[in-house]
Coordinates of C-alpha atoms (C1' of nucleotides) in Angstrom, one line a residue:
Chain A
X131 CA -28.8 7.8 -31.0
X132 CA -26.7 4.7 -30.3
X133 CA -23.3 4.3 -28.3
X134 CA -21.4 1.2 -28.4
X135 CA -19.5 -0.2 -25.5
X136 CA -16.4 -0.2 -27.3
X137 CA -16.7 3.7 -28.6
X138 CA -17.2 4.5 -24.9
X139 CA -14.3 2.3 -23.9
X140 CA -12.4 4.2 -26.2
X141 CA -13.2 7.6 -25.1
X142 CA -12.6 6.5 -21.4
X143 CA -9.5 4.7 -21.7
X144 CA -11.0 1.4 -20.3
X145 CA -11.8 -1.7 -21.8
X146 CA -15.1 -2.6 -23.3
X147 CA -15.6 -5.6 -21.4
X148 CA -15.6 -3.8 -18.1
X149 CA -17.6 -0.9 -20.0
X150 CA -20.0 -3.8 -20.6
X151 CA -19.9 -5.2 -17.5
X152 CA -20.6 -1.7 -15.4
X153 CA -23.3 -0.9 -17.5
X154 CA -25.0 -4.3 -16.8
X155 CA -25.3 -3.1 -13.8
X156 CA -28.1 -0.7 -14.4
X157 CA -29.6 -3.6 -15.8
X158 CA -30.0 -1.9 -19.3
X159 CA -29.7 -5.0 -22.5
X160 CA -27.8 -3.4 -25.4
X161 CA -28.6 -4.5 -29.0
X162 CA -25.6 -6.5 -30.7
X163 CA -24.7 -4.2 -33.4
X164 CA -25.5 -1.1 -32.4
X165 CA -24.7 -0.9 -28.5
X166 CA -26.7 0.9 -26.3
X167 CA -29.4 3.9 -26.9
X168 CA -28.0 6.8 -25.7
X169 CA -30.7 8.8 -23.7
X170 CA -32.1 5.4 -21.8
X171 CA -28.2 4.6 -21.4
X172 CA -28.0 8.1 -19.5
X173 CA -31.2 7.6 -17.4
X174 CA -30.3 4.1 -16.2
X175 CA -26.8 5.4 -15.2
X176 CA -28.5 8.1 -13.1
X177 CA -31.0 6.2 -11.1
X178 CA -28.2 3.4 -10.9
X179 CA -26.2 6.2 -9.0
X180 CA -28.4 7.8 -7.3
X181 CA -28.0 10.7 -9.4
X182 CA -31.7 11.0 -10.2
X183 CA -33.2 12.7 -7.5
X184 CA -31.2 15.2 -5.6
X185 CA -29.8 14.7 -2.2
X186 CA -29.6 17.7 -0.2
X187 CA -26.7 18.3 2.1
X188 CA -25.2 20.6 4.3
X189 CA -21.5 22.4 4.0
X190 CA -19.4 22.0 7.4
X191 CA -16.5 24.9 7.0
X192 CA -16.8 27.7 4.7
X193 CA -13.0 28.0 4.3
X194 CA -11.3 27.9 1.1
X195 CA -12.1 24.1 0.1
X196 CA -15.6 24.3 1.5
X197 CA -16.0 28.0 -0.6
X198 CA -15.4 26.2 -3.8
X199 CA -17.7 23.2 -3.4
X200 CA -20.0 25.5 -2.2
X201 CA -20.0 27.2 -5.4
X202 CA -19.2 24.3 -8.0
X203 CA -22.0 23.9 -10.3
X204 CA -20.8 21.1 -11.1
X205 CA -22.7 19.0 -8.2
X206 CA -26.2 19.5 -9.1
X207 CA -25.4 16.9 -12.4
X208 CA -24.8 14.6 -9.3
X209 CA -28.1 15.0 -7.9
X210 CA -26.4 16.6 -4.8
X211 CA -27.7 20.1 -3.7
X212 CA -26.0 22.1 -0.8
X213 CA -28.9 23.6 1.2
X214 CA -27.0 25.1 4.2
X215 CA -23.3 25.7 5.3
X216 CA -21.7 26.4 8.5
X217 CA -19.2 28.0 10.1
X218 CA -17.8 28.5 13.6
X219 CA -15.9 31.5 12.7
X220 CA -17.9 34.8 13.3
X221 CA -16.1 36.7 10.3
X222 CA -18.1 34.0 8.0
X223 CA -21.0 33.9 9.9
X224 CA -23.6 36.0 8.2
X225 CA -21.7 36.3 4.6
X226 CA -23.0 34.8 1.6
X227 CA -21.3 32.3 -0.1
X228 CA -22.5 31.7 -3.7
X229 CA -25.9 32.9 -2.3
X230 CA -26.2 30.9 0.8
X231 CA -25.8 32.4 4.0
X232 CA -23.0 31.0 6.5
X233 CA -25.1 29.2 9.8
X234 CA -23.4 29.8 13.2
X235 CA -22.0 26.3 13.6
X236 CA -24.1 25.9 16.7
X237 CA -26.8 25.7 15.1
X238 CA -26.5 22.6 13.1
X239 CA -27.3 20.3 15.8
X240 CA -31.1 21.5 15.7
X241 CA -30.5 22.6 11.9
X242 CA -29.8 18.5 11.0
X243 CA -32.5 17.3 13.6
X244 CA -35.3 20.0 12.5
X245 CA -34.6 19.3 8.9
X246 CA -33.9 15.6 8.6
X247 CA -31.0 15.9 6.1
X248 CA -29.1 13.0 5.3
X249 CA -25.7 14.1 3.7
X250 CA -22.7 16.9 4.7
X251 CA -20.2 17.8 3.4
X252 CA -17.0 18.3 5.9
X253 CA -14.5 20.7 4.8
X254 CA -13.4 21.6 8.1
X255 CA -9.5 21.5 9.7
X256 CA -8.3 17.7 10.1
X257 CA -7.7 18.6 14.0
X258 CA -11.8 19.5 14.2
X259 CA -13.0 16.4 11.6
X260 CA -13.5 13.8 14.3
X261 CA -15.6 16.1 17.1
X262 CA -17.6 17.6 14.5
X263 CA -18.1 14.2 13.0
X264 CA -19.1 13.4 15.9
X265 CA -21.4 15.6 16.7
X266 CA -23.2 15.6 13.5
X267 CA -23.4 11.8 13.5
X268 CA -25.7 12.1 16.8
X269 CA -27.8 14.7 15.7
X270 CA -29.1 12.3 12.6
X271 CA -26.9 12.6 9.8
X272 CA -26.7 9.7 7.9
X273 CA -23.6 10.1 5.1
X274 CA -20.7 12.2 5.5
X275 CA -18.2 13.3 2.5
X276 CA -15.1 13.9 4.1
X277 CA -12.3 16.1 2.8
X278 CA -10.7 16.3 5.8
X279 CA -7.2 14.1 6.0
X280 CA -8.3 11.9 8.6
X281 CA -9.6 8.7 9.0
X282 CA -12.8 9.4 11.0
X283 CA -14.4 7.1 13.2
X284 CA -17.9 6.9 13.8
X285 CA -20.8 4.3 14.6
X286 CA -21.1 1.5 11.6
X287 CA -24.5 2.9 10.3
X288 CA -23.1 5.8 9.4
X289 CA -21.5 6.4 5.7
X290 CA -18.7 7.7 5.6
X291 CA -16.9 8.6 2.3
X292 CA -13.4 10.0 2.0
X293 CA -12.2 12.8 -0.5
X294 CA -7.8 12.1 0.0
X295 CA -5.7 14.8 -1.8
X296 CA -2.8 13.3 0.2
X297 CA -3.3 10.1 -1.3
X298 CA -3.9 11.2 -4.9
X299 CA -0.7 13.5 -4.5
X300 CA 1.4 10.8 -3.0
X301 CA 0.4 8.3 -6.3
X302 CA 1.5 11.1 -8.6
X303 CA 4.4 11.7 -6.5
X304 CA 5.6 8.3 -6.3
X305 CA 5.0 7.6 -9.9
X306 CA 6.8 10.9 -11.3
X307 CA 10.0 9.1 -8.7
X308 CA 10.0 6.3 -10.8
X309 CA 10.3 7.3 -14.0
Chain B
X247 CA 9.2 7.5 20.9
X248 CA 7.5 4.2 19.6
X249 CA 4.8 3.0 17.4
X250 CA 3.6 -0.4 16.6
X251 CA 1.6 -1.3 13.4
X252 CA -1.1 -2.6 15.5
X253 CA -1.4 1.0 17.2
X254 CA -1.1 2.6 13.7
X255 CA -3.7 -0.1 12.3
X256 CA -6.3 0.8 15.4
X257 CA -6.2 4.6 14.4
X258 CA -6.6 3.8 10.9
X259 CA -9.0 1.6 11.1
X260 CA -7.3 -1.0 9.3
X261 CA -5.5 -4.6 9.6
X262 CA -2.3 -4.3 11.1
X263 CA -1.0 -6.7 8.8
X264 CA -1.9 -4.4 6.0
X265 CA 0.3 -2.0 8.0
X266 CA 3.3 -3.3 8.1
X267 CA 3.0 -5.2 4.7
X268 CA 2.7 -1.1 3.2
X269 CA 5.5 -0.1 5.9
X270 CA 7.7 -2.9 4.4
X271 CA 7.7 -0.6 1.2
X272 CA 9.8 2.0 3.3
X273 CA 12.5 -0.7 3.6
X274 CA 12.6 0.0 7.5
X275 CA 12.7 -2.5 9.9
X276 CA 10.6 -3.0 13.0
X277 CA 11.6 -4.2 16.2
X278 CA 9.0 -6.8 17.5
X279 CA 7.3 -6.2 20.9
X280 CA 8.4 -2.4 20.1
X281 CA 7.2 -1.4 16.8
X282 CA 8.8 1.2 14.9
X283 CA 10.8 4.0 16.4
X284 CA 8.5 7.0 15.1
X285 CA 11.3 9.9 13.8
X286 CA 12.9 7.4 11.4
X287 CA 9.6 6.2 10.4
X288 CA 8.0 9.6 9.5
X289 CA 11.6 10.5 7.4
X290 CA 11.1 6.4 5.9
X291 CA 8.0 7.4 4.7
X292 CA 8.2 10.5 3.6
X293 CA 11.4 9.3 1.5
X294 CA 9.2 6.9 -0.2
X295 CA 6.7 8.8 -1.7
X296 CA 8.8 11.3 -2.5
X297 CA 7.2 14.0 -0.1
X298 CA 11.1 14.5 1.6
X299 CA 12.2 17.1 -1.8
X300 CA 9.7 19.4 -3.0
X301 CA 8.1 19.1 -5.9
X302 CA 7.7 22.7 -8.0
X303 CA 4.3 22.8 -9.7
X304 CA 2.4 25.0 -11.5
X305 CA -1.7 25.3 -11.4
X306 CA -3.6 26.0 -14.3
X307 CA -7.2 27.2 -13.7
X308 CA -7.5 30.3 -11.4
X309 CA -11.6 29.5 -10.4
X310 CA -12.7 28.2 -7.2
X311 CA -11.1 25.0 -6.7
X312 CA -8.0 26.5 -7.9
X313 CA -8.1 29.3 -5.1
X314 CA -8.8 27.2 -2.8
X315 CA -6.0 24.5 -3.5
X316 CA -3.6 27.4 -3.9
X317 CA -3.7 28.3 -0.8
X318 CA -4.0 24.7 0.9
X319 CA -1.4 24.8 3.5
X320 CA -1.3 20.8 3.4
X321 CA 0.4 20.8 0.2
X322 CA 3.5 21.5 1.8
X323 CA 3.4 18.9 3.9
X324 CA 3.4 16.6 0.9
X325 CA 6.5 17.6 -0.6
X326 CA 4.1 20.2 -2.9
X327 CA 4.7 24.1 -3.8
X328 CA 2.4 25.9 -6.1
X329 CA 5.3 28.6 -8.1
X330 CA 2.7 30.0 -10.7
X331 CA -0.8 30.2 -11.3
X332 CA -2.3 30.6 -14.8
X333 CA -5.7 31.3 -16.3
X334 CA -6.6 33.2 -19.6
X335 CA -9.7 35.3 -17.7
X336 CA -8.5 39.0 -18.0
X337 CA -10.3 39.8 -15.1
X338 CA -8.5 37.6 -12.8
X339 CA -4.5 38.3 -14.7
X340 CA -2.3 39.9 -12.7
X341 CA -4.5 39.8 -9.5
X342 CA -2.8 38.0 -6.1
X343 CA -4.2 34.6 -5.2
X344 CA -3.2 34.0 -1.7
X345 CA 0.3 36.0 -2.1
X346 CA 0.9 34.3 -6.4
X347 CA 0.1 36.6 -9.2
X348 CA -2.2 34.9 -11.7
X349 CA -0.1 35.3 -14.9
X350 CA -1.5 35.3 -18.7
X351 CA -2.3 31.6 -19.7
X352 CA -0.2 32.5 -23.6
X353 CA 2.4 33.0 -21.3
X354 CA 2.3 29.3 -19.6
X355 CA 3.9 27.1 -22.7
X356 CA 7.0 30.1 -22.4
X357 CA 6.9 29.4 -18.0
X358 CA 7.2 25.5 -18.7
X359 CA 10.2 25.2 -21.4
X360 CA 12.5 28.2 -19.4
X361 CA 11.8 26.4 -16.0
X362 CA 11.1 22.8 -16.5
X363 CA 8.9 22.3 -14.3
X364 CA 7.6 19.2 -14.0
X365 CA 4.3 19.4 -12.8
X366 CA 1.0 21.0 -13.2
X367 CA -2.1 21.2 -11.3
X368 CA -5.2 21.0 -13.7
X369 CA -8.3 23.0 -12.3
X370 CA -9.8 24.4 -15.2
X371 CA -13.2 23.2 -16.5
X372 CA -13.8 20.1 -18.5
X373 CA -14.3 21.4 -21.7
X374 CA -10.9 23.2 -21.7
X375 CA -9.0 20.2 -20.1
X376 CA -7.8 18.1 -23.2
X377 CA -6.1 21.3 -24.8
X378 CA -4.7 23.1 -22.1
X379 CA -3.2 18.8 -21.0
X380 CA -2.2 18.9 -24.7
X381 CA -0.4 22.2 -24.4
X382 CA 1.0 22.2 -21.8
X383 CA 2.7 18.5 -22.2
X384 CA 4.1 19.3 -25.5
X385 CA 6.1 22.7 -23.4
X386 CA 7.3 19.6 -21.1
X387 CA 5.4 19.1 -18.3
X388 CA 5.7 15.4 -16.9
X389 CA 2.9 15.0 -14.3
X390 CA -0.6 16.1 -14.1
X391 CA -2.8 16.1 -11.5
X392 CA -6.4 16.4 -12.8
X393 CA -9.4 18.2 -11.2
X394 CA -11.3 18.7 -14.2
X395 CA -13.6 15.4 -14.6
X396 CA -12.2 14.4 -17.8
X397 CA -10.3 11.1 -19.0
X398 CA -7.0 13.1 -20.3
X399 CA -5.6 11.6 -23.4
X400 CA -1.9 12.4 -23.5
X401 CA 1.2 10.3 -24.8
X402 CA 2.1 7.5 -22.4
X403 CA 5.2 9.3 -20.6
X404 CA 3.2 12.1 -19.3
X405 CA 1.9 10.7 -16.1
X406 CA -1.9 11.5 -15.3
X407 CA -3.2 11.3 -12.1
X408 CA -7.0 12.1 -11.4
X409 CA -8.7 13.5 -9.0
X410 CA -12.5 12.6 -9.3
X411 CA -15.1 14.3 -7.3
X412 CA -18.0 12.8 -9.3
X413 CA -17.0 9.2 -8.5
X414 CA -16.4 9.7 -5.1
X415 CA -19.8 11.3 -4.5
X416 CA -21.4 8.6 -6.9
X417 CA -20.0 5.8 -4.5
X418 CA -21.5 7.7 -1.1
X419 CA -24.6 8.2 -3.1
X420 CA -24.9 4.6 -4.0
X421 CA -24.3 3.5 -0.6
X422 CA -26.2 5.8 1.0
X423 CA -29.2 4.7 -1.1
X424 CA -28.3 1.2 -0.5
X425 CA -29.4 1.0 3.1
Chain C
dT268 C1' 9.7 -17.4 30.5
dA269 C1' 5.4 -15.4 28.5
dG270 C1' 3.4 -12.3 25.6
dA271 C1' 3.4 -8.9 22.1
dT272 C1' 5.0 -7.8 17.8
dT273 C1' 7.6 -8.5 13.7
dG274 C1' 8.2 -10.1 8.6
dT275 C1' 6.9 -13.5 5.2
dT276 C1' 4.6 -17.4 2.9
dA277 C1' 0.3 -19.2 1.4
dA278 C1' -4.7 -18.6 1.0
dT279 C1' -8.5 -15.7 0.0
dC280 C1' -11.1 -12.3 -2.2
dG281 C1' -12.7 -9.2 -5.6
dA282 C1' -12.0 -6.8 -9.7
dT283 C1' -10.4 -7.1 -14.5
dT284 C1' -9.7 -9.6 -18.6
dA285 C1' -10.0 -13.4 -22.0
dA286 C1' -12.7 -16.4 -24.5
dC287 C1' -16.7 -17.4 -26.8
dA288 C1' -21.5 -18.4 -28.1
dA289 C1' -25.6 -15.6 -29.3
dT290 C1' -27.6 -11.9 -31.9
dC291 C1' -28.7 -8.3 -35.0
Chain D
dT95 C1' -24.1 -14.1 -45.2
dA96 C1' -20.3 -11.6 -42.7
dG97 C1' -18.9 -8.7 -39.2
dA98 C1' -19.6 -6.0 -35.2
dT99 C1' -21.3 -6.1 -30.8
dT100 C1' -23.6 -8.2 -27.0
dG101 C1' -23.8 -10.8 -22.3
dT102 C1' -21.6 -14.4 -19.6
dT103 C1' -18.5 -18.0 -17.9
dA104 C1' -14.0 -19.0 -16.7
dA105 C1' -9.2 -17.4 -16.1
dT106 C1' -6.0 -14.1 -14.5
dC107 C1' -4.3 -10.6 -11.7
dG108 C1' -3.3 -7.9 -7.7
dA109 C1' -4.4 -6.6 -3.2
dT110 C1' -5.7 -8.0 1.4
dT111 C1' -5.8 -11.3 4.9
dA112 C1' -4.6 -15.6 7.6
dA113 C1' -1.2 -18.3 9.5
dC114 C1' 3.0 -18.9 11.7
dA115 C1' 7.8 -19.0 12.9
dA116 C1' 11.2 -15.7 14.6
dT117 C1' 12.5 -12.2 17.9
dC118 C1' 12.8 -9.0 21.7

DNA sequence: TAGATTGTTAATCGATTAACAATC
DNA sequence: TAGATTGTTAATCGATTAACAATC
């Protein structure tokens, strides 16, 4: 029924004044004592997200990466719901992946303008990222989750957020040197 | 022949003094009004984080994301080269992922101790994460880079580095909602 | 010489932590 | 009451940026 800040600390490795202070965010009061009630705890969390009503996107680049979010269950806890995905490649287009059909990437100009959508994903090859960008940017999209290694640039209104395996790599890499 | 941190900054969208304060790490000098000349620079870097020797790993978790990062050509780049692929689903032991036959997960603490290998790639679902981390850093493995979204708790010389889809997408969510 | 670029010291900024009164 | 936990203010820490002399 009850979590403390300092039981989650524990279990997260953190420290429960920061635990304490993140969760202020969601503007939940805890009870001295007993901490915070759980199921209000994980309600305020979500909305605090975002995570409480879903966000559909579409999937640039059905290729291995893209393939696997495609089909990771694990993004609908997120409030994130991949409604279409696309593909330049004419071996993809048509297939299913994980039950949704691969869109001839030429259509996703009128796909993001007839639909409205706000988010894509963009699993597509670091030389393509910035066109494609690009050309999703103009057609209305509004956030893009980028896994591609590049650092795209597009006008300031739109949110770009960037997914770096290189980066993550290089840390562990650099840290394993150390020791 | 020649790149300057400013140039490098532009492309990167960031300060150029940033640049060359992170450039300073490679110990290489630049040569003002010229930059730094790029060969030496590329070899500098790569030195540094330790992407110049490859690094042997191992990936645990044969699903999705684990196909897909299997075959990620980028990991070379990064000094990176998947050697074996484990997973305890008997449907998917002894089939080829992307040329690497997925070997018997009893079989993984054996792999670890006659190899030393030093690193593993974890991309096998949460609930199974803390053991399999457990296991297989007790056989000897002294990295892990984690896909599963789970706070590993292992003893302080194993180094853990994670990989979090769920709080990147929370932060795009956030600021998407923001606006 | 003038201007672009370098490397470094000091200042700024934001995030984390310490300290502590308030509360159940 | 005593002890655990809360929320908040102030201190600390590290990373980024500003400022600037040195150099080609």
């Amino acid at each position: 029924m009850w979590v403390s800040a300092t039981a989650l600390a524990g279990d997260l490795g953190l420290s429960s004044i920061l635990v304490r202070k993140d969760l202020s965010c969601t503007g939940l009061e805890g009870r001295p004592k007993y901490g915070f009630e759980i199921q209000p705890l994980i309600e305020a969390i979500n909305i605090s997200l975002g995570w409480d009503n879903t966000t559909d996107a579409i999937l640039v680049g059905a290729g291995n990466l893209g393939t696997a979010l495609t089909g990771y269950d694990g993004f609908m806890q997120y409030g994130l719901q991949i409604v279409a995905v696309f593909d330049s490649d004419p071996k993809k287009i048509g297939r299913k992946i994980h039950g949704i059909e691969v869109l001839n990437m030429n259509k996703v100009v009128d796909f993001i303008e007839r639909t409205k959508i706000p988010m894509a994903v963009l699993t597509v090859p670091a030389v393509n990222a910035q066109k494609i960008a690009e050309k999703i940017a103009d057609a209305g999209i509004r956030g893009i989750w980028n896994f591609a290694p590049v650092k795209l640039k597009l006008s300031k209104n739109i949110i770009i957020q960037r997914m770096d395996l290189a980066s993550s790599f290089a840390e562990l890499s650099s840290r394993l040197k150390e020791k």
